């Protein structure tokens, strides 16, 4: 096996606690063929798990839309539990940037992000 041209950086990642009184929802999605898969877990500052969900949507879609649906599902969980202080954590930078610019984004994705926020 050949050596890589650019060596891989080893990056250690660990779950970061939310502030006391805040529920942190970590979520992620993936797409494989004509299916989109998602999962989320909600924890407090002590690491106690307050809930979670996982599922599969039998529909062909781009990863942006799968991540967006998972974000929406996370917000629905938080609202259904009447959690007041919620922190969302996800690793899809494109969606983070879209969410931060949602008021200036005239695309369908921007519109959906504005609707989710309501």
CSV table of N, CA and C in Angstrom, one decimal:
chain,number,residue,atom,x,y,z
A,1,UNK,N,0.8,-1.2,0.0
A,1,UNK,CA,0.0,0.0,0.0
A,1,UNK,C,0.9,1.2,0.0
A,2,UNK,N,0.5,2.2,-0.8
A,2,UNK,CA,1.3,3.4,-0.9
A,2,UNK,C,1.0,4.4,0.2
A,3,UNK,N,2.1,5.1,0.6
A,3,UNK,CA,1.9,6.2,1.6
A,3,UNK,C,1.0,7.3,1.1
A,4,UNK,N,0.2,7.9,1.9
A,4,UNK,CA,-0.6,9.1,1.5
A,4,UNK,C,0.3,10.3,1.2
A,5,UNK,N,0.0,11.0,0.2
A,5,UNK,CA,0.7,12.3,-0.1
A,5,UNK,C,0.7,13.2,1.1
A,6,UNK,N,-0.5,13.4,1.6
A,6,UNK,CA,-0.7,14.3,2.8
A,6,UNK,C,-1.1,13.4,4.0
A,7,UNK,N,-0.3,13.5,5.0
A,7,UNK,CA,-0.6,12.6,6.2
A,7,UNK,C,-1.9,13.1,6.8
A,8,UNK,N,-2.6,12.2,7.4
A,8,UNK,CA,-3.9,12.5,8.0
A,8,UNK,C,-3.6,13.0,9.4
A,9,UNK,N,-4.3,14.1,9.8
A,9,UNK,CA,-4.2,14.6,11.1
A,9,UNK,C,-5.2,13.8,12.0
A,10,UNK,N,-4.7,13.5,13.2
A,10,UNK,CA,-5.5,12.8,14.1
A,10,UNK,C,-6.2,13.9,15.0
A,11,UNK,N,-7.5,13.9,14.9
A,11,UNK,CA,-8.2,14.9,15.7
A,11,UNK,C,-9.1,14.2,16.7
A,12,UNK,N,-8.9,14.6,17.9
A,12,UNK,CA,-9.7,14.0,19.0
A,12,UNK,C,-10.9,14.9,19.2
A,13,UNK,N,-12.1,14.3,19.2
A,13,UNK,CA,-13.3,15.0,19.4
A,13,UNK,C,-14.0,14.4,20.6
A,14,UNK,N,-14.5,15.2,21.4
A,14,UNK,CA,-15.3,14.7,22.6
A,14,UNK,C,-16.6,15.5,22.8
A,15,UNK,N,-17.5,14.9,23.4
A,15,UNK,CA,-18.8,15.6,23.6
A,15,UNK,C,-18.5,16.7,24.6
A,16,UNK,N,-19.0,17.9,24.3
A,16,UNK,CA,-18.9,19.0,25.2
A,16,UNK,C,-20.2,19.3,26.0
A,17,UNK,N,-20.1,19.4,27.3
A,17,UNK,CA,-21.3,19.6,28.1
A,17,UNK,C,-21.9,20.9,27.8
A,18,UNK,N,-23.3,20.9,27.8
A,18,UNK,CA,-24.0,22.2,27.7
A,18,UNK,C,-23.9,22.9,29.1
A,19,UNK,N,-24.3,24.1,29.2
A,19,UNK,CA,-24.4,24.8,30.4
A,19,UNK,C,-25.5,24.2,31.3
A,20,UNK,N,-25.4,24.3,32.6
A,20,UNK,CA,-26.4,23.8,33.5
A,20,UNK,C,-27.7,24.3,33.2
A,21,UNK,N,-28.7,23.4,33.1
A,21,UNK,CA,-30.1,23.8,32.8
A,21,UNK,C,-30.4,23.8,31.3
A,22,UNK,N,-29.4,23.4,30.5
A,22,UNK,CA,-29.6,23.4,29.0
A,22,UNK,C,-29.6,21.9,28.6
A,23,UNK,N,-30.4,21.6,27.6
A,23,UNK,CA,-30.4,20.3,27.0
A,23,UNK,C,-29.7,20.5,25.7
A,24,UNK,N,-28.8,19.6,25.4
A,24,UNK,CA,-28.0,19.6,24.2
A,24,UNK,C,-28.4,18.4,23.3
A,25,UNK,N,-28.8,18.8,22.1
A,25,UNK,CA,-29.3,17.7,21.1
A,25,UNK,C,-28.2,17.6,20.0
A,26,UNK,N,-27.6,16.4,20.0
A,26,UNK,CA,-26.7,16.1,18.9
A,26,UNK,C,-27.4,15.4,17.8
A,27,UNK,N,-27.3,15.8,16.6
A,27,UNK,CA,-27.9,15.0,15.5
A,27,UNK,C,-27.1,14.9,14.3
A,28,UNK,N,-27.4,13.9,13.5
A,28,UNK,CA,-26.7,13.6,12.3
A,28,UNK,C,-27.6,12.9,11.3
A,29,UNK,N,-27.2,13.0,10.0
A,29,UNK,CA,-28.0,12.3,9.0
A,29,UNK,C,-27.0,11.7,8.0
A,30,UNK,N,-27.5,10.8,7.2
A,30,UNK,CA,-26.7,10.2,6.1
A,30,UNK,C,-27.6,9.8,5.0
A,31,UNK,N,-27.1,9.7,3.8
A,31,UNK,CA,-27.9,9.3,2.7
A,31,UNK,C,-27.2,8.1,2.0
A,32,UNK,N,-27.9,7.1,1.7
A,32,UNK,CA,-27.4,5.9,1.0
A,32,UNK,C,-28.4,5.4,0.0
A,33,UNK,N,-28.1,5.6,-1.2
A,33,UNK,CA,-29.1,5.2,-2.3
A,33,UNK,C,-30.3,6.0,-2.2
A,34,UNK,N,-31.5,5.3,-2.1
A,34,UNK,CA,-32.8,6.0,-2.0
A,34,UNK,C,-33.3,6.1,-0.6
A,35,UNK,N,-32.4,6.0,0.4
A,35,UNK,CA,-32.8,6.1,1.8
A,35,UNK,C,-32.0,7.2,2.5
A,36,UNK,N,-32.6,7.9,3.4
A,36,UNK,CA,-31.9,8.9,4.2
A,36,UNK,C,-32.1,8.4,5.7
A,37,UNK,N,-31.0,8.4,6.4
A,37,UNK,CA,-31.1,7.9,7.8
A,37,UNK,C,-30.7,9.0,8.7
A,38,UNK,N,-31.3,9.0,9.9
A,38,UNK,CA,-31.1,10.1,10.9
A,38,UNK,C,-31.1,9.6,12.3
A,39,UNK,N,-30.4,10.3,13.1
A,39,UNK,CA,-30.4,10.0,14.6
A,39,UNK,C,-30.2,11.3,15.4
A,40,UNK,N,-30.7,11.3,16.6
A,40,UNK,CA,-30.5,12.4,17.5
A,40,UNK,C,-30.5,11.9,18.9
A,41,UNK,N,-29.8,12.5,19.8
A,41,UNK,CA,-29.7,12.2,21.2
A,41,UNK,C,-29.7,13.5,22.0
A,42,UNK,N,-30.5,13.6,23.1
A,42,UNK,CA,-30.6,14.8,23.9
A,42,UNK,C,-30.0,14.5,25.3
A,43,UNK,N,-29.1,15.3,25.7
A,43,UNK,CA,-28.4,15.1,27.0
A,43,UNK,C,-28.3,16.4,27.8
A,44,UNK,N,-28.3,16.3,29.1
A,44,UNK,CA,-28.1,17.4,29.9
A,44,UNK,C,-26.6,17.6,30.3
A,45,UNK,N,-26.3,18.6,31.2
A,45,UNK,CA,-24.9,18.9,31.5
A,45,UNK,C,-24.2,17.7,32.3
A,46,UNK,N,-25.0,16.8,32.9
A,46,UNK,CA,-24.5,15.7,33.6
A,46,UNK,C,-24.3,14.5,32.6
A,47,UNK,N,-24.7,14.6,31.4
A,47,UNK,CA,-24.5,13.5,30.4
A,47,UNK,C,-25.7,12.6,30.4
A,48,UNK,N,-26.8,12.9,31.3
A,48,UNK,CA,-28.0,12.1,31.4
A,48,UNK,C,-28.7,12.2,30.0
A,49,UNK,N,-29.1,11.1,29.5
A,49,UNK,CA,-29.9,11.1,28.2
A,49,UNK,C,-31.4,11.3,28.5
A,50,UNK,N,-31.9,12.3,27.9
A,50,UNK,CA,-33.3,12.7,28.1
A,50,UNK,C,-34.2,12.1,27.0
A,51,UNK,N,-33.6,11.7,25.9
A,51,UNK,CA,-34.4,11.1,24.8
A,51,UNK,C,-33.5,11.0,23.6
A,52,UNK,N,-34.1,10.4,22.6
A,52,UNK,CA,-33.4,10.3,21.3
A,52,UNK,C,-34.3,9.7,20.3
A,53,UNK,N,-33.9,9.7,19.1
A,53,UNK,CA,-34.7,9.2,18.0
A,53,UNK,C,-33.7,8.8,16.9
A,54,UNK,N,-34.2,7.8,16.1
A,54,UNK,CA,-33.5,7.4,14.9
A,54,UNK,C,-34.5,7.0,13.9
A,55,UNK,N,-34.2,7.0,12.7
A,55,UNK,CA,-35.2,6.6,11.7
A,55,UNK,C,-34.6,6.6,10.3
A,56,UNK,N,-35.5,6.2,9.4
A,56,UNK,CA,-35.1,6.1,8.0
A,56,UNK,C,-36.3,6.7,7.2
A,57,UNK,N,-35.9,7.4,6.2
A,57,UNK,CA,-36.9,8.0,5.2
A,57,UNK,C,-36.6,7.4,3.9
A,58,UNK,N,-37.6,6.7,3.4
A,58,UNK,CA,-37.4,6.0,2.1
A,58,UNK,C,-37.7,6.9,0.9
A,59,UNK,N,-36.7,7.8,0.7
A,59,UNK,CA,-36.9,8.8,-0.3
A,59,UNK,C,-35.5,9.3,-0.7
A,60,UNK,N,-35.3,9.4,-2.0
A,60,UNK,CA,-34.0,9.9,-2.5
A,60,UNK,C,-33.9,11.4,-2.3
A,61,UNK,N,-32.8,11.8,-1.6
A,61,UNK,CA,-32.6,13.2,-1.3
A,61,UNK,C,-31.1,13.5,-1.2
A,62,UNK,N,-30.8,14.8,-1.3
A,62,UNK,CA,-29.4,15.2,-1.1
A,62,UNK,C,-29.2,15.3,0.4
A,63,UNK,N,-27.9,15.2,0.8
A,63,UNK,CA,-27.6,15.3,2.3
A,63,UNK,C,-28.1,16.6,2.9
A,64,UNK,N,-28.1,17.7,2.2
A,64,UNK,CA,-28.5,19.0,2.8
A,64,UNK,C,-30.0,18.8,3.3
A,65,UNK,N,-30.8,18.2,2.5
A,65,UNK,CA,-32.2,18.0,2.9
A,65,UNK,C,-32.4,17.0,4.1
A,66,UNK,N,-31.6,16.0,4.0
A,66,UNK,CA,-31.6,15.0,5.1
A,66,UNK,C,-31.2,15.6,6.5
A,67,UNK,N,-30.1,16.4,6.4
A,67,UNK,CA,-29.6,17.1,7.6
A,67,UNK,C,-30.7,18.1,8.1
A,68,UNK,N,-31.3,18.8,7.1
A,68,UNK,CA,-32.4,19.8,7.5
A,68,UNK,C,-33.5,19.1,8.1
A,69,UNK,N,-34.0,18.0,7.6
A,69,UNK,CA,-35.1,17.2,8.2
A,69,UNK,C,-34.7,16.8,9.6
A,70,UNK,N,-33.5,16.4,9.8
A,70,UNK,CA,-33.0,16.0,11.2
A,70,UNK,C,-33.0,17.1,12.1
A,71,UNK,N,-32.6,18.3,11.6
A,71,UNK,CA,-32.6,19.5,12.5
A,71,UNK,C,-34.1,19.8,12.9
A,72,UNK,N,-35.0,19.7,11.9
A,72,UNK,CA,-36.4,20.0,12.2
A,72,UNK,C,-36.9,19.0,13.2
A,73,UNK,N,-36.5,17.7,13.1
A,73,UNK,CA,-37.0,16.7,14.0
A,73,UNK,C,-36.4,16.9,15.4
A,74,UNK,N,-35.2,17.4,15.5
A,74,UNK,CA,-34.6,17.8,16.8
A,74,UNK,C,-35.4,18.9,17.5
A,75,UNK,N,-35.8,19.9,16.7
A,75,UNK,CA,-36.5,21.0,17.3
A,75,UNK,C,-37.9,20.5,17.7
A,76,UNK,N,-38.5,19.6,16.9
A,76,UNK,CA,-39.8,19.1,17.3
A,76,UNK,C,-39.7,18.3,18.6
A,77,UNK,N,-38.7,17.6,18.8
A,77,UNK,CA,-38.5,16.8,20.1
A,77,UNK,C,-38.4,17.8,21.2
A,78,UNK,N,-37.6,18.9,21.1
A,78,UNK,CA,-37.4,19.9,22.1
A,78,UNK,C,-38.7,20.6,22.5
A,79,UNK,N,-39.5,20.9,21.4
A,79,UNK,CA,-40.8,21.6,21.7
A,79,UNK,C,-41.8,20.6,22.4
A,80,UNK,N,-41.8,19.3,22.0
A,80,UNK,CA,-42.7,18.4,22.5
A,80,UNK,C,-42.4,18.1,24.0
A,81,UNK,N,-41.2,18.3,24.4
A,81,UNK,CA,-40.7,18.1,25.8
A,81,UNK,C,-40.8,19.4,26.6
A,82,UNK,N,-41.1,20.5,25.9
A,82,UNK,CA,-41.2,21.8,26.6
A,82,UNK,C,-39.9,22.3,27.2
A,83,UNK,N,-38.8,21.9,26.5
A,83,UNK,CA,-37.5,22.3,27.0
A,83,UNK,C,-37.3,23.8,26.6
A,84,UNK,N,-36.9,24.6,27.5
A,84,UNK,CA,-36.7,26.0,27.2
A,84,UNK,C,-35.3,26.4,26.7
A,85,UNK,N,-34.3,25.8,27.3
A,85,UNK,CA,-32.9,26.1,26.8
A,85,UNK,C,-32.4,24.9,26.1
A,86,UNK,N,-32.2,25.0,24.8
A,86,UNK,CA,-31.7,23.9,24.0
A,86,UNK,C,-30.6,24.4,23.1
A,87,UNK,N,-29.6,23.5,23.0
A,87,UNK,CA,-28.4,23.8,22.2
A,87,UNK,C,-28.4,22.6,21.2
A,88,UNK,N,-28.3,23.0,19.9
A,88,UNK,CA,-28.2,22.0,18.8
A,88,UNK,C,-26.7,21.9,18.4
A,89,UNK,N,-26.3,20.6,18.2
A,89,UNK,CA,-25.0,20.4,17.8
A,89,UNK,C,-25.0,19.4,16.6
A,90,UNK,N,-24.3,19.8,15.5
A,90,UNK,CA,-24.2,19.0,14.3
A,90,UNK,C,-23.0,19.4,13.6
A,91,UNK,N,-22.5,18.5,12.7
A,91,UNK,CA,-21.2,18.7,12.1
A,91,UNK,C,-21.2,19.1,10.6
A,92,UNK,N,-22.4,19.4,10.1
A,92,UNK,CA,-22.5,19.7,8.7
A,92,UNK,C,-22.4,21.2,8.5
A,93,UNK,N,-21.2,21.7,8.2
A,93,UNK,CA,-20.8,23.1,8.1
A,93,UNK,C,-21.7,23.9,7.1
A,94,UNK,N,-22.1,23.2,6.0
A,94,UNK,CA,-22.9,23.9,5.0
A,94,UNK,C,-24.2,24.3,5.7
A,95,UNK,N,-24.8,23.4,6.4
A,95,UNK,CA,-26.1,23.8,7.1
A,95,UNK,C,-26.0,24.8,8.1
A,96,UNK,N,-24.9,24.8,8.9
A,96,UNK,CA,-24.6,25.8,9.9
A,96,UNK,C,-24.5,27.2,9.2
A,97,UNK,N,-23.8,27.3,8.1
A,97,UNK,CA,-23.7,28.5,7.4
A,97,UNK,C,-25.0,29.0,6.8
A,98,UNK,N,-25.8,28.1,6.3
A,98,UNK,CA,-27.1,28.4,5.8
A,98,UNK,C,-28.0,28.9,6.9
A,99,UNK,N,-28.0,28.3,8.0
A,99,UNK,CA,-28.8,28.7,9.2
A,99,UNK,C,-28.4,30.1,9.6
A,100,UNK,N,-27.1,30.4,9.7
A,100,UNK,CA,-26.7,31.7,10.1
A,100,UNK,C,-27.0,32.8,9.1
A,101,UNK,N,-27.2,32.4,7.9
A,101,UNK,CA,-27.6,33.4,6.8
A,101,UNK,C,-29.0,33.3,6.4
A,102,UNK,N,-29.9,32.6,7.1
A,102,UNK,CA,-31.2,32.2,6.7
A,102,UNK,C,-32.1,33.4,6.3
A,103,UNK,N,-31.9,34.6,6.9
A,103,UNK,CA,-32.7,35.8,6.6
A,103,UNK,C,-32.3,36.4,5.3
A,104,UNK,N,-31.1,36.1,4.8
A,104,UNK,CA,-30.7,36.7,3.5
A,104,UNK,C,-30.7,35.6,2.4
A,105,UNK,N,-31.0,34.4,2.8
A,105,UNK,CA,-31.0,33.3,1.8
A,105,UNK,C,-32.3,33.2,1.1
A,106,UNK,N,-32.4,33.4,-0.2
A,106,UNK,CA,-33.6,33.4,-0.9
A,106,UNK,C,-33.9,32.1,-1.6
A,107,UNK,N,-33.1,31.1,-1.3
A,107,UNK,CA,-33.3,29.7,-1.8
A,107,UNK,C,-34.4,29.0,-1.0
A,108,UNK,N,-34.8,27.8,-1.6
A,108,UNK,CA,-35.8,27.0,-0.9
A,108,UNK,C,-35.3,26.6,0.5
A,109,UNK,N,-34.0,26.3,0.5
A,109,UNK,CA,-33.3,25.8,1.8
A,109,UNK,C,-33.4,27.0,2.8
A,110,UNK,N,-33.1,28.2,2.4
A,110,UNK,CA,-33.2,29.3,3.3
A,110,UNK,C,-34.6,29.5,3.8
A,111,UNK,N,-35.6,29.4,2.9
A,111,UNK,CA,-37.0,29.5,3.3
A,111,UNK,C,-37.4,28.5,4.4
A,112,UNK,N,-37.0,27.2,4.1
A,112,UNK,CA,-37.3,26.1,5.1
A,112,UNK,C,-36.6,26.4,6.4
A,113,UNK,N,-35.4,26.9,6.4
A,113,UNK,CA,-34.7,27.2,7.7
A,113,UNK,C,-35.5,28.3,8.5
A,114,UNK,N,-36.0,29.3,7.8
A,114,UNK,CA,-36.8,30.4,8.4
A,114,UNK,C,-38.1,29.8,9.0
A,115,UNK,N,-38.7,28.8,8.3
A,115,UNK,CA,-39.9,28.2,8.8
A,115,UNK,C,-39.7,27.4,10.0
A,116,UNK,N,-38.6,26.6,10.0
A,116,UNK,CA,-38.2,25.8,11.1
A,116,UNK,C,-38.0,26.6,12.4
A,117,UNK,N,-37.4,27.8,12.2
A,117,UNK,CA,-37.1,28.6,13.4
A,117,UNK,C,-38.3,29.2,14.1
A,118,UNK,N,-39.4,29.3,13.4
A,118,UNK,CA,-40.7,29.9,13.9
A,118,UNK,C,-41.2,29.2,15.1
